[in-house]
Amino acid sequence: MHTTSPRRRTIRAVTLGMAAAVALAGCGSSEPEPSATYDLGTPVAGEVPEGVFEGVTLTFAGSGGIFQEGQTTAAWTPFAEVTGATFQQDAFDPGKLKAMVESGNTTWDLVNTTQFDTARFCGTLYEEYDYSKVDISKVPEGTITDDCMVPQILYGLVVAYNTEAFGDNPPTSAADFFDTEKFPGKRTVSMSQYVDPQMLEFAIVADGGDTANLTPEQIPTAMEKYRSLGDDVIGWTSGAQAQQQLESGEAVMGLVWSGRGYGAAAAGAPVAPMWDEWMVMVDSTGIPKGTKNLDAAFAAVNFYGGAEQQATMTEETSYGPINTEAKPELDDTLKTWMTTENLETGHYPNVDFWVENYDALATEWSGWVTGG
């Protein structure tokens, strides 16, 4: 069963290191200065008045690498050129964000984080969106999952398999990933510090479970399913490592981010995606609590969501656009890996469940990544 997440306020911490409880923004510090306001008219995705933010400086904290570079090329640099704003770049760190907000000295205006992060800390670390200031009419259905985000990219947790090993008999289900008799060889899965409930959901789907109706008892069972692979399971702690394992042939299957599977295929590795069952993933554009440029941040998000900007972003980064009218020019390899072409077979996360059961999830995940 494939479920679409309604818009709701929910969920998970980005890393095991983040505290389970977060103090309200500004606690123990002076009130932040009020944000400047501008008359921007009715928002239209991809458009912004010329020269409107002359003298304003915005800072975007992203995930780095080709993705942040592609975003800058597609949206942030053009936004600065049109509006007169200065657009600075930084690296996102959840601990740094928390410290900023709690000290009342927020210097970031936009961040790239997970949908779980914005949902879990909506209203404390992140500003609630005023959706009258952002055109979300072309945003894919089911991808706004809390009141403190709009989607930044669409990607997926997908099975990437070696076509030389399984080209005549490819895997077609989550259960096949765990069937080492029918599909022999090493599998690679996440063992990173980042808690990934969708990896557990994948194991639950493999056992015939319904992600819309999860129970706490399924959490250790799902984790044990990966342990049951024994010597046939290896771990990746970064997307780059997952890609390298696929390229080298060290793993004949991987449960990896779609962009990393594409990277391996684009590098010439005999790797293809399985779209029969996959996990839909969304990154959020969050606005840190206490930004002094709230209207400018909304305008930048609105500009980023334009069809032209999203087409360029996809061409530059390989990640799926968050505007349904975007028409990126895709080569044959990228078409094969494009998540937005396969949304009907994707499973959306049960965010409410993972909020309510985060402590149990974190405990299991800690044991998994430490070999416990």
JSON list of N, CA and C in Angstrom, two decimals, residues 289-318:
[
{"chain": "A", "resi": 289, "resn": "LYS", "atom": "N", "xyz": [14.28, 30.04, 13.15]},
{"chain": "A", "resi": 289, "resn": "LYS", "atom": "CA", "xyz": [13.55, 30.92, 14.05]},
{"chain": "A", "resi": 289, "resn": "LYS", "atom": "C", "xyz": [14.39, 32.15, 14.38]},
{"chain": "A", "resi": 290, "resn": "GLY", "atom": "N", "xyz": [13.79, 33.31, 14.24]},
{"chain": "A", "resi": 290, "resn": "GLY", "atom": "CA", "xyz": [14.46, 34.54, 14.59]},
{"chain": "A", "resi": 290, "resn": "GLY", "atom": "C", "xyz": [15.20, 35.22, 13.45]},
{"chain": "A", "resi": 291, "resn": "THR", "atom": "N", "xyz": [15.04, 34.70, 12.21]},
{"chain": "A", "resi": 291, "resn": "THR", "atom": "CA", "xyz": [15.65, 35.40, 11.09]},
{"chain": "A", "resi": 291, "resn": "THR", "atom": "C", "xyz": [15.18, 36.85, 11.05]},
{"chain": "A", "resi": 292, "resn": "LYS", "atom": "N", "xyz": [16.09, 37.74, 10.71]},
{"chain": "A", "resi": 292, "resn": "LYS", "atom": "CA", "xyz": [15.73, 39.16, 10.62]},
{"chain": "A", "resi": 292, "resn": "LYS", "atom": "C", "xyz": [15.29, 39.54, 9.21]},
{"chain": "A", "resi": 293, "resn": "ASN", "atom": "N", "xyz": [15.20, 38.53, 8.33]},
{"chain": "A", "resi": 293, "resn": "ASN", "atom": "CA", "xyz": [14.84, 38.78, 6.93]},
{"chain": "A", "resi": 293, "resn": "ASN", "atom": "C", "xyz": [13.71, 37.84, 6.50]},
{"chain": "A", "resi": 294, "resn": "LEU", "atom": "N", "xyz": [12.64, 37.77, 7.30]},
{"chain": "A", "resi": 294, "resn": "LEU", "atom": "CA", "xyz": [11.62, 36.76, 7.07]},
{"chain": "A", "resi": 294, "resn": "LEU", "atom": "C", "xyz": [10.94, 36.93, 5.71]},
{"chain": "A", "resi": 295, "resn": "ASP", "atom": "N", "xyz": [10.53, 38.14, 5.35]},
{"chain": "A", "resi": 295, "resn": "ASP", "atom": "CA", "xyz": [9.88, 38.34, 4.06]},
{"chain": "A", "resi": 295, "resn": "ASP", "atom": "C", "xyz": [10.83, 38.04, 2.91]},
{"chain": "A", "resi": 296, "resn": "ALA", "atom": "N", "xyz": [12.09, 38.42, 3.07]},
{"chain": "A", "resi": 296, "resn": "ALA", "atom": "CA", "xyz": [13.07, 38.13, 2.03]},
{"chain": "A", "resi": 296, "resn": "ALA", "atom": "C", "xyz": [13.29, 36.62, 1.91]},
{"chain": "A", "resi": 297, "resn": "ALA", "atom": "N", "xyz": [13.27, 35.92, 3.04]},
{"chain": "A", "resi": 297, "resn": "ALA", "atom": "CA", "xyz": [13.41, 34.46, 3.02]},
{"chain": "A", "resi": 297, "resn": "ALA", "atom": "C", "xyz": [12.23, 33.82, 2.30]},
{"chain": "A", "resi": 298, "resn": "PHE", "atom": "N", "xyz": [11.02, 34.27, 2.61]},
{"chain": "A", "resi": 298, "resn": "PHE", "atom": "CA", "xyz": [9.84, 33.76, 1.90]},
{"chain": "A", "resi": 298, "resn": "PHE", "atom": "C", "xyz": [9.98, 34.01, 0.40]},
{"chain": "A", "resi": 299, "resn": "ALA", "atom": "N", "xyz": [10.43, 35.19, 0.03]},
{"chain": "A", "resi": 299, "resn": "ALA", "atom": "CA", "xyz": [10.56, 35.53, -1.38]},
{"chain": "A", "resi": 299, "resn": "ALA", "atom": "C", "xyz": [11.60, 34.66, -2.07]},
{"chain": "A", "resi": 300, "resn": "ALA", "atom": "N", "xyz": [12.69, 34.35, -1.35]},
{"chain": "A", "resi": 300, "resn": "ALA", "atom": "CA", "xyz": [13.72, 33.49, -1.93]},
{"chain": "A", "resi": 300, "resn": "ALA", "atom": "C", "xyz": [13.20, 32.07, -2.13]},
{"chain": "A", "resi": 301, "resn": "VAL", "atom": "N", "xyz": [12.43, 31.57, -1.16]},
{"chain": "A", "resi": 301, "resn": "VAL", "atom": "CA", "xyz": [11.82, 30.24, -1.29]},
{"chain": "A", "resi": 301, "resn": "VAL", "atom": "C", "xyz": [10.86, 30.23, -2.48]},
{"chain": "A", "resi": 302, "resn": "ASN", "atom": "N", "xyz": [10.09, 31.29, -2.61]},
{"chain": "A", "resi": 302, "resn": "ASN", "atom": "CA", "xyz": [9.14, 31.39, -3.71]},
{"chain": "A", "resi": 302, "resn": "ASN", "atom": "C", "xyz": [9.86, 31.41, -5.06]},
{"chain": "A", "resi": 303, "resn": "PHE", "atom": "N", "xyz": [10.96, 32.12, -5.12]},
{"chain": "A", "resi": 303, "resn": "PHE", "atom": "CA", "xyz": [11.76, 32.19, -6.36]},
{"chain": "A", "resi": 303, "resn": "PHE", "atom": "C", "xyz": [12.35, 30.83, -6.68]},
{"chain": "A", "resi": 304, "resn": "TYR", "atom": "N", "xyz": [12.90, 30.16, -5.67]},
{"chain": "A", "resi": 304, "resn": "TYR", "atom": "CA", "xyz": [13.52, 28.84, -5.84]},
{"chain": "A", "resi": 304, "resn": "TYR", "atom": "C", "xyz": [12.53, 27.84, -6.43]},
{"chain": "A", "resi": 305, "resn": "GLY", "atom": "N", "xyz": [11.25, 27.98, -6.09]},
{"chain": "A", "resi": 305, "resn": "GLY", "atom": "CA", "xyz": [10.24, 27.02, -6.53]},
{"chain": "A", "resi": 305, "resn": "GLY", "atom": "C", "xyz": [9.73, 27.22, -7.93]},
{"chain": "A", "resi": 306, "resn": "GLY", "atom": "N", "xyz": [10.26, 28.17, -8.69]},
{"chain": "A", "resi": 306, "resn": "GLY", "atom": "CA", "xyz": [9.81, 28.40, -10.05]},
{"chain": "A", "resi": 306, "resn": "GLY", "atom": "C", "xyz": [10.16, 27.24, -10.98]},
{"chain": "A", "resi": 307, "resn": "ALA", "atom": "N", "xyz": [9.37, 27.05, -12.01]},
{"chain": "A", "resi": 307, "resn": "ALA", "atom": "CA", "xyz": [9.59, 25.94, -12.95]},
{"chain": "A", "resi": 307, "resn": "ALA", "atom": "C", "xyz": [10.96, 26.02, -13.61]},
{"chain": "A", "resi": 308, "resn": "GLU", "atom": "N", "xyz": [11.36, 27.21, -14.02]},
{"chain": "A", "resi": 308, "resn": "GLU", "atom": "CA", "xyz": [12.65, 27.36, -14.68]},
{"chain": "A", "resi": 308, "resn": "GLU", "atom": "C", "xyz": [13.80, 27.06, -13.72]},
{"chain": "A", "resi": 309, "resn": "GLN", "atom": "N", "xyz": [13.69, 27.60, -12.51]},
{"chain": "A", "resi": 309, "resn": "GLN", "atom": "CA", "xyz": [14.74, 27.36, -11.53]},
{"chain": "A", "resi": 309, "resn": "GLN", "atom": "C", "xyz": [14.83, 25.88, -11.17]},
{"chain": "A", "resi": 310, "resn": "GLN", "atom": "N", "xyz": [13.68, 25.22, -11.04]},
{"chain": "A", "resi": 310, "resn": "GLN", "atom": "CA", "xyz": [13.68, 23.81, -10.68]},
{"chain": "A", "resi": 310, "resn": "GLN", "atom": "C", "xyz": [14.20, 22.93, -11.81]},
{"chain": "A", "resi": 311, "resn": "ALA", "atom": "N", "xyz": [13.91, 23.30, -13.03]},
{"chain": "A", "resi": 311, "resn": "ALA", "atom": "CA", "xyz": [14.46, 22.55, -14.16]},
{"chain": "A", "resi": 311, "resn": "ALA", "atom": "C", "xyz": [15.98, 22.62, -14.14]},
{"chain": "A", "resi": 312, "resn": "THR", "atom": "N", "xyz": [16.51, 23.81, -13.92]},
{"chain": "A", "resi": 312, "resn": "THR", "atom": "CA", "xyz": [17.97, 23.97, -13.88]},
{"chain": "A", "resi": 312, "resn": "THR", "atom": "C", "xyz": [18.56, 23.23, -12.69]},
{"chain": "A", "resi": 313, "resn": "MET", "atom": "N", "xyz": [17.89, 23.31, -11.54]},
{"chain": "A", "resi": 313, "resn": "MET", "atom": "CA", "xyz": [18.38, 22.61, -10.36]},
{"chain": "A", "resi": 313, "resn": "MET", "atom": "C", "xyz": [18.49, 21.11, -10.63]},
{"chain": "A", "resi": 314, "resn": "THR", "atom": "N", "xyz": [17.49, 20.53, -11.26]},
{"chain": "A", "resi": 314, "resn": "THR", "atom": "CA", "xyz": [17.52, 19.10, -11.57]},
{"chain": "A", "resi": 314, "resn": "THR", "atom": "C", "xyz": [18.64, 18.76, -12.54]},
{"chain": "A", "resi": 315, "resn": "GLU", "atom": "N", "xyz": [18.80, 19.58, -13.56]},
{"chain": "A", "resi": 315, "resn": "GLU", "atom": "CA", "xyz": [19.87, 19.35, -14.53]},
{"chain": "A", "resi": 315, "resn": "GLU", "atom": "C", "xyz": [21.25, 19.44, -13.88]},
{"chain": "A", "resi": 316, "resn": "GLU", "atom": "N", "xyz": [21.39, 20.32, -12.91]},
{"chain": "A", "resi": 316, "resn": "GLU", "atom": "CA", "xyz": [22.69, 20.53, -12.25]},
{"chain": "A", "resi": 316, "resn": "GLU", "atom": "C", "xyz": [22.99, 19.48, -11.19]},
{"chain": "A", "resi": 317, "resn": "THR", "atom": "N", "xyz": [21.95, 18.90, -10.57]},
{"chain": "A", "resi": 317, "resn": "THR", "atom": "CA", "xyz": [22.17, 18.06, -9.39]},
{"chain": "A", "resi": 317, "resn": "THR", "atom": "C", "xyz": [21.68, 16.62, -9.52]},
{"chain": "A", "resi": 318, "resn": "SER", "atom": "N", "xyz": [20.79, 16.35, -10.44]},
{"chain": "A", "resi": 318, "resn": "SER", "atom": "CA", "xyz": [20.14, 15.04, -10.65]},
{"chain": "A", "resi": 318, "resn": "SER", "atom": "C", "xyz": [18.98, 14.79, -9.71]}
]
